[in-house]
């Protein structure tokens, strides 16, 4: 049978999602835990690979198994063997044609940014930080230009392996909660470093380096060298992976705990 899992993790102590020689990744930790529970090797496929230092509250994976266990047992069994920074939230049996990555309708990423003169100590590794004042209205106006179908080559890492840079951005908005800025992006899929590159360019707009229209110019020119540098990984979260209702997966929970007021 094929099983889908929702996984959350603090990526601070991991070398990213994807398995590597020598271990140390979230995928390695999850597969090791599932193997200890199932007593046979388990290979998982994820909806979206995250870089070192990036977190998730709604990563989705699938795997195939011949082991007959309840969904509750899979959750409890995996969590028994997982490190404290990784947890399975739910398990759901799915049909054999379900694929965590290719069946996804969209992904929702959130970036948390502390905007104040001094850095945070308590939330180190959980949020980004920028010390100069940022104009929320300018950044919101810039973010609106990201909506719709675009070639996002200007925000694509050089090592990106995606077949096409064209993606559909369904949500791009920014909110302020005290010193905390919350950037939300939802798209059909994302390029490597795309969200962190978007945040970097929006921050440039927010501090007055460029007008909001600069974002549209970057999209039109498609030149990564013209956009801002990649922003820090610490504040980035994969919050939700959405699937169409016929797959029968639990409803998405986007109430990501905001670690600052």
Short mmCIF file of C-alpha atoms in Angstrom, two decimals:
data_model
loop_
_atom_site.label_atom_id
_atom_site.label_comp_id
_atom_site.label_asym_id
_atom_site.label_seq_id
_atom_site.Cartn_x
_atom_site.Cartn_y
_atom_site.Cartn_z
CA UNK A 1 0.00 0.00 0.00
CA UNK A 2 1.02 3.62 -0.46
CA UNK A 3 0.97 5.96 2.53
CA UNK A 4 1.23 9.74 2.70
CA UNK A 5 2.67 11.50 5.75
CA UNK A 6 2.71 15.13 6.83
CA UNK A 7 6.00 16.05 8.48
CA UNK A 8 7.15 19.11 10.38
CA UNK A 9 10.73 19.88 11.29
CA UNK A 10 13.14 22.48 12.59
CA UNK A 11 15.75 22.54 9.85
CA UNK A 12 18.40 24.34 11.90
CA UNK A 13 20.44 21.24 12.68
CA UNK A 14 20.05 19.44 9.35
CA UNK A 15 21.90 19.52 6.05
CA UNK A 16 18.66 20.09 4.19
CA UNK A 17 15.94 17.63 3.18
CA UNK A 18 17.53 15.39 0.56
CA UNK A 19 19.54 12.37 1.66
CA UNK A 20 23.33 12.75 1.41
CA UNK A 21 26.35 10.51 1.93
CA UNK A 22 27.07 10.59 5.63
CA UNK A 23 23.47 11.40 6.57
CA UNK A 24 22.49 14.46 8.56
CA UNK A 25 19.41 15.34 6.48
CA UNK A 26 15.71 15.31 7.33
CA UNK A 27 15.05 12.56 4.77
CA UNK A 28 17.74 10.42 6.39
CA UNK A 29 16.19 10.91 9.83
CA UNK A 30 12.68 10.08 8.60
CA UNK A 31 13.72 7.00 6.63
CA UNK A 32 15.78 5.71 9.56
CA UNK A 33 12.81 6.13 11.90
CA UNK A 34 10.39 4.42 9.52
CA UNK A 35 12.85 1.57 9.01
CA UNK A 36 13.18 1.05 12.75
CA UNK A 37 9.41 0.89 13.07
CA UNK A 38 8.80 -1.24 9.97
CA UNK A 39 12.00 -3.37 10.37
CA UNK A 40 12.56 -3.08 6.59
CA UNK A 41 14.07 -0.25 4.51
CA UNK A 42 11.65 2.55 3.59
CA UNK A 43 12.24 5.12 0.84
CA UNK A 44 10.21 8.32 0.91
CA UNK A 45 9.44 10.88 -1.80
CA UNK A 46 8.74 14.47 -0.71
CA UNK A 47 6.59 17.26 -2.14
CA UNK A 48 9.36 19.86 -1.98
CA UNK A 49 13.03 19.60 -1.08
CA UNK A 50 14.18 22.21 1.45
CA UNK A 51 17.69 23.58 1.90
CA UNK A 52 19.85 23.45 5.00
CA UNK A 53 18.37 25.64 7.73
CA UNK A 54 14.88 25.77 6.17
CA UNK A 55 11.94 24.53 8.25
CA UNK A 56 8.59 22.91 7.50
CA UNK A 57 5.24 22.57 9.23
CA UNK A 58 3.49 20.86 6.32
CA UNK A 59 5.95 18.82 4.27
CA UNK A 60 4.22 15.85 2.60
CA UNK A 61 5.89 12.57 1.65
CA UNK A 62 4.76 9.21 0.37
CA UNK A 63 6.19 5.70 0.55
CA UNK A 64 5.19 2.15 -0.35
CA UNK A 65 5.00 -0.67 2.16
CA UNK A 66 3.68 -4.20 2.56
CA UNK A 67 3.35 -3.73 6.34
CA UNK A 68 -0.24 -3.77 7.60
CA UNK A 69 -0.48 -1.15 10.36
CA UNK A 70 -3.06 1.47 11.27
CA UNK A 71 -2.43 5.09 10.30
CA UNK A 72 -2.26 5.95 13.99
CA UNK A 73 0.45 3.32 14.46
CA UNK A 74 2.53 4.80 11.63
CA UNK A 75 2.41 8.23 13.27
CA UNK A 76 3.24 6.98 16.74
CA UNK A 77 5.83 4.52 15.48
CA UNK A 78 7.72 7.05 13.38
CA UNK A 79 7.65 9.68 16.12
CA UNK A 80 9.05 7.18 18.61
CA UNK A 81 12.27 6.92 16.60
CA UNK A 82 12.53 10.43 15.16
CA UNK A 83 14.81 13.08 16.68
CA UNK A 84 13.07 15.81 18.68
CA UNK A 85 13.31 18.33 15.82
CA UNK A 86 11.21 16.17 13.44
CA UNK A 87 7.65 14.96 13.89
CA UNK A 88 5.01 13.21 11.78
CA UNK A 89 1.66 15.00 12.04
CA UNK A 90 -0.63 12.56 10.24
CA UNK A 91 -0.64 9.46 8.04
CA UNK A 92 -3.14 8.62 5.31
CA UNK A 93 -3.48 5.65 2.98
CA UNK A 94 -3.60 6.79 -0.66
CA UNK A 95 -4.02 5.15 -4.04
CA UNK A 96 -0.99 3.93 -5.95
CA UNK A 97 -1.19 6.81 -8.45
CA UNK A 98 -0.73 9.45 -5.75
CA UNK A 99 2.65 11.17 -5.82
CA UNK A 100 3.67 13.64 -3.12
CA UNK A 101 5.42 15.93 -5.61
CA UNK A 102 3.66 15.58 -8.97
CA UNK A 103 0.12 15.32 -7.51
CA UNK A 104 0.48 18.60 -5.59
CA UNK A 105 -1.68 21.51 -6.72
CA UNK A 106 0.40 24.18 -4.97
CA UNK A 107 2.94 24.85 -2.23
CA UNK A 108 2.73 27.59 0.39
CA UNK A 109 5.94 29.03 1.84
CA UNK A 110 6.15 31.58 4.64
CA UNK A 111 9.14 33.75 5.53
CA UNK A 112 9.41 35.29 9.01
CA UNK A 113 11.58 38.38 9.24
CA UNK A 114 12.41 40.38 12.37
CA UNK A 115 12.74 44.03 11.40
CA UNK A 116 14.44 45.97 14.19
CA UNK A 117 17.89 47.39 14.92
CA UNK A 118 19.09 44.49 17.09
CA UNK A 119 19.04 40.79 16.23
CA UNK A 120 16.99 38.21 18.11
CA UNK A 121 18.58 35.77 20.53
CA UNK A 122 15.65 33.59 21.59
CA UNK A 123 14.50 32.92 18.02
CA UNK A 124 17.94 32.57 16.45
CA UNK A 125 17.71 30.13 13.55
CA UNK A 126 13.89 30.42 13.38
CA UNK A 127 13.54 33.87 11.80
CA UNK A 128 15.43 36.13 9.42
CA UNK A 129 16.57 39.59 10.52
CA UNK A 130 16.98 42.96 8.87
CA UNK A 131 18.13 45.99 10.87
CA UNK A 132 17.03 49.00 8.75
CA UNK A 133 13.37 50.14 8.74
CA UNK A 134 11.27 48.66 5.93
CA UNK A 135 8.24 50.26 4.28
CA UNK A 136 5.45 47.70 4.32
CA UNK A 137 3.26 49.51 1.77
CA UNK A 138 6.04 49.61 -0.82
CA UNK A 139 6.77 45.91 -0.36
CA UNK A 140 3.09 45.01 -0.63
CA UNK A 141 2.80 46.95 -3.89
CA UNK A 142 5.86 45.16 -5.22
CA UNK A 143 4.57 41.72 -4.16
CA UNK A 144 1.32 42.21 -6.09
CA UNK A 145 3.31 42.23 -9.33
CA UNK A 146 4.37 38.62 -8.69
CA UNK A 147 0.81 37.29 -9.01
CA UNK A 148 -0.09 35.22 -12.05
CA UNK A 149 1.99 33.17 -14.46
CA UNK A 150 5.55 34.40 -14.95
CA UNK A 151 9.04 33.32 -15.92
CA UNK A 152 10.83 33.54 -12.55
CA UNK A 153 14.37 33.18 -13.94
CA UNK A 154 15.42 36.39 -12.17
CA UNK A 155 14.81 34.60 -8.85
CA UNK A 156 16.26 31.21 -9.78
CA UNK A 157 19.46 29.75 -8.33
CA UNK A 158 22.18 28.86 -10.83
CA UNK A 159 22.09 25.21 -9.72
CA UNK A 160 18.27 24.91 -10.08
CA UNK A 161 17.26 21.70 -11.85
CA UNK A 162 13.65 22.62 -12.65
CA UNK A 163 12.64 21.91 -16.25
CA UNK A 164 10.89 25.27 -16.64
CA UNK A 165 11.20 28.64 -14.85
CA UNK A 166 7.54 29.43 -15.56
CA UNK A 167 5.36 29.14 -12.45
CA UNK A 168 1.91 30.36 -11.38
CA UNK A 169 1.99 32.58 -8.28
CA UNK A 170 -1.39 32.40 -6.56
CA UNK A 171 -0.56 34.35 -3.42
CA UNK A 172 2.10 36.94 -2.58
CA UNK A 173 1.40 39.11 0.44
CA UNK A 174 3.16 40.63 3.42
CA UNK A 175 1.86 41.45 6.90
CA UNK A 176 3.41 43.18 9.88
CA UNK A 177 2.95 42.06 13.49
CA UNK A 178 4.99 44.41 15.63
CA UNK A 179 8.61 43.93 14.60
CA UNK A 180 7.75 40.75 12.69
CA UNK A 181 7.15 40.79 8.95
CA UNK A 182 5.36 37.75 7.52
CA UNK A 183 5.80 37.02 3.81
CA UNK A 184 3.40 34.46 2.30
CA UNK A 185 3.88 32.94 -1.14
CA UNK A 186 1.77 30.21 -2.75
CA UNK A 187 2.54 28.92 -6.22
CA UNK A 188 2.13 25.87 -8.43
CA UNK A 189 5.79 25.11 -7.67
CA UNK A 190 8.96 26.98 -6.74
CA UNK A 191 12.43 27.20 -8.21
CA UNK A 192 15.56 26.58 -6.14
CA UNK A 193 16.08 29.55 -3.76
CA UNK A 194 13.10 31.32 -5.34
CA UNK A 195 11.39 32.42 -2.11
CA UNK A 196 14.61 33.60 -0.48
CA UNK A 197 15.52 35.52 -3.63
CA UNK A 198 12.06 37.11 -3.73
CA UNK A 199 12.35 38.18 -0.09
CA UNK A 200 15.75 39.72 -0.74
CA UNK A 201 14.41 41.82 -3.62
CA UNK A 202 11.29 42.85 -1.70
CA UNK A 203 13.50 43.98 1.19
CA UNK A 204 15.45 46.13 -1.26
CA UNK A 205 12.17 47.76 -2.28
CA UNK A 206 11.16 48.17 1.36
CA UNK A 207 14.29 50.12 2.21
CA UNK A 208 13.87 52.39 -0.82
CA UNK A 209 16.64 51.07 -3.06
CA UNK A 210 14.15 50.48 -5.87
CA UNK A 211 10.49 51.37 -6.61
CA UNK A 212 7.84 48.63 -6.50
CA UNK A 213 7.84 48.52 -10.32
CA UNK A 214 11.37 47.14 -10.19
CA UNK A 215 9.96 43.68 -9.45
CA UNK A 216 8.05 43.69 -12.76
CA UNK A 217 11.23 44.78 -14.54
CA UNK A 218 13.14 41.87 -13.00
CA UNK A 219 10.49 39.41 -14.15
CA UNK A 220 10.60 40.82 -17.67
CA UNK A 221 14.40 40.75 -17.96
CA UNK A 222 14.85 37.31 -16.37
CA UNK A 223 18.42 38.04 -15.25
CA UNK A 224 19.35 36.71 -11.80
CA UNK A 225 22.31 39.10 -11.64
CA UNK A 226 19.98 42.11 -11.51
CA UNK A 227 17.98 40.96 -8.47
CA UNK A 228 18.98 41.14 -4.81
CA UNK A 229 21.19 38.54 -3.08
CA UNK A 230 19.64 35.38 -1.63
CA UNK A 231 18.20 36.00 1.83
CA UNK A 232 19.03 33.84 4.87
CA UNK A 233 17.49 30.36 5.17
CA UNK A 234 16.56 30.69 8.85
CA UNK A 235 13.18 32.39 8.39
CA UNK A 236 11.77 30.14 5.66
CA UNK A 237 9.02 27.57 6.31
CA UNK A 238 7.22 25.17 3.98
CA UNK A 239 3.80 25.64 5.55
CA UNK A 240 1.40 23.72 3.32
CA UNK A 241 1.29 21.47 0.28
CA UNK A 242 -2.17 21.52 -1.30
CA UNK A 243 -3.80 18.62 -3.14
CA UNK A 244 -7.13 18.38 -4.89
CA UNK A 245 -9.97 16.95 -2.73
CA UNK A 246 -10.21 13.62 -4.57
CA UNK A 247 -6.94 12.48 -2.98
CA UNK A 248 -8.70 12.43 0.41
CA UNK A 249 -5.87 13.96 2.44
CA UNK A 250 -6.49 15.81 5.72
CA UNK A 251 -7.24 19.51 5.37
CA UNK A 252 -4.33 21.91 5.47
CA UNK A 253 -3.44 23.68 8.71
CA UNK A 254 -1.82 27.04 8.05
CA UNK A 255 -1.81 28.28 11.65
CA UNK A 256 1.96 28.33 11.80
CA UNK A 257 3.01 29.42 15.25
CA UNK A 258 4.40 32.92 14.96
CA UNK A 259 7.28 33.04 17.45
CA UNK A 260 7.12 36.76 18.09
CA UNK A 261 4.70 39.52 19.02
#
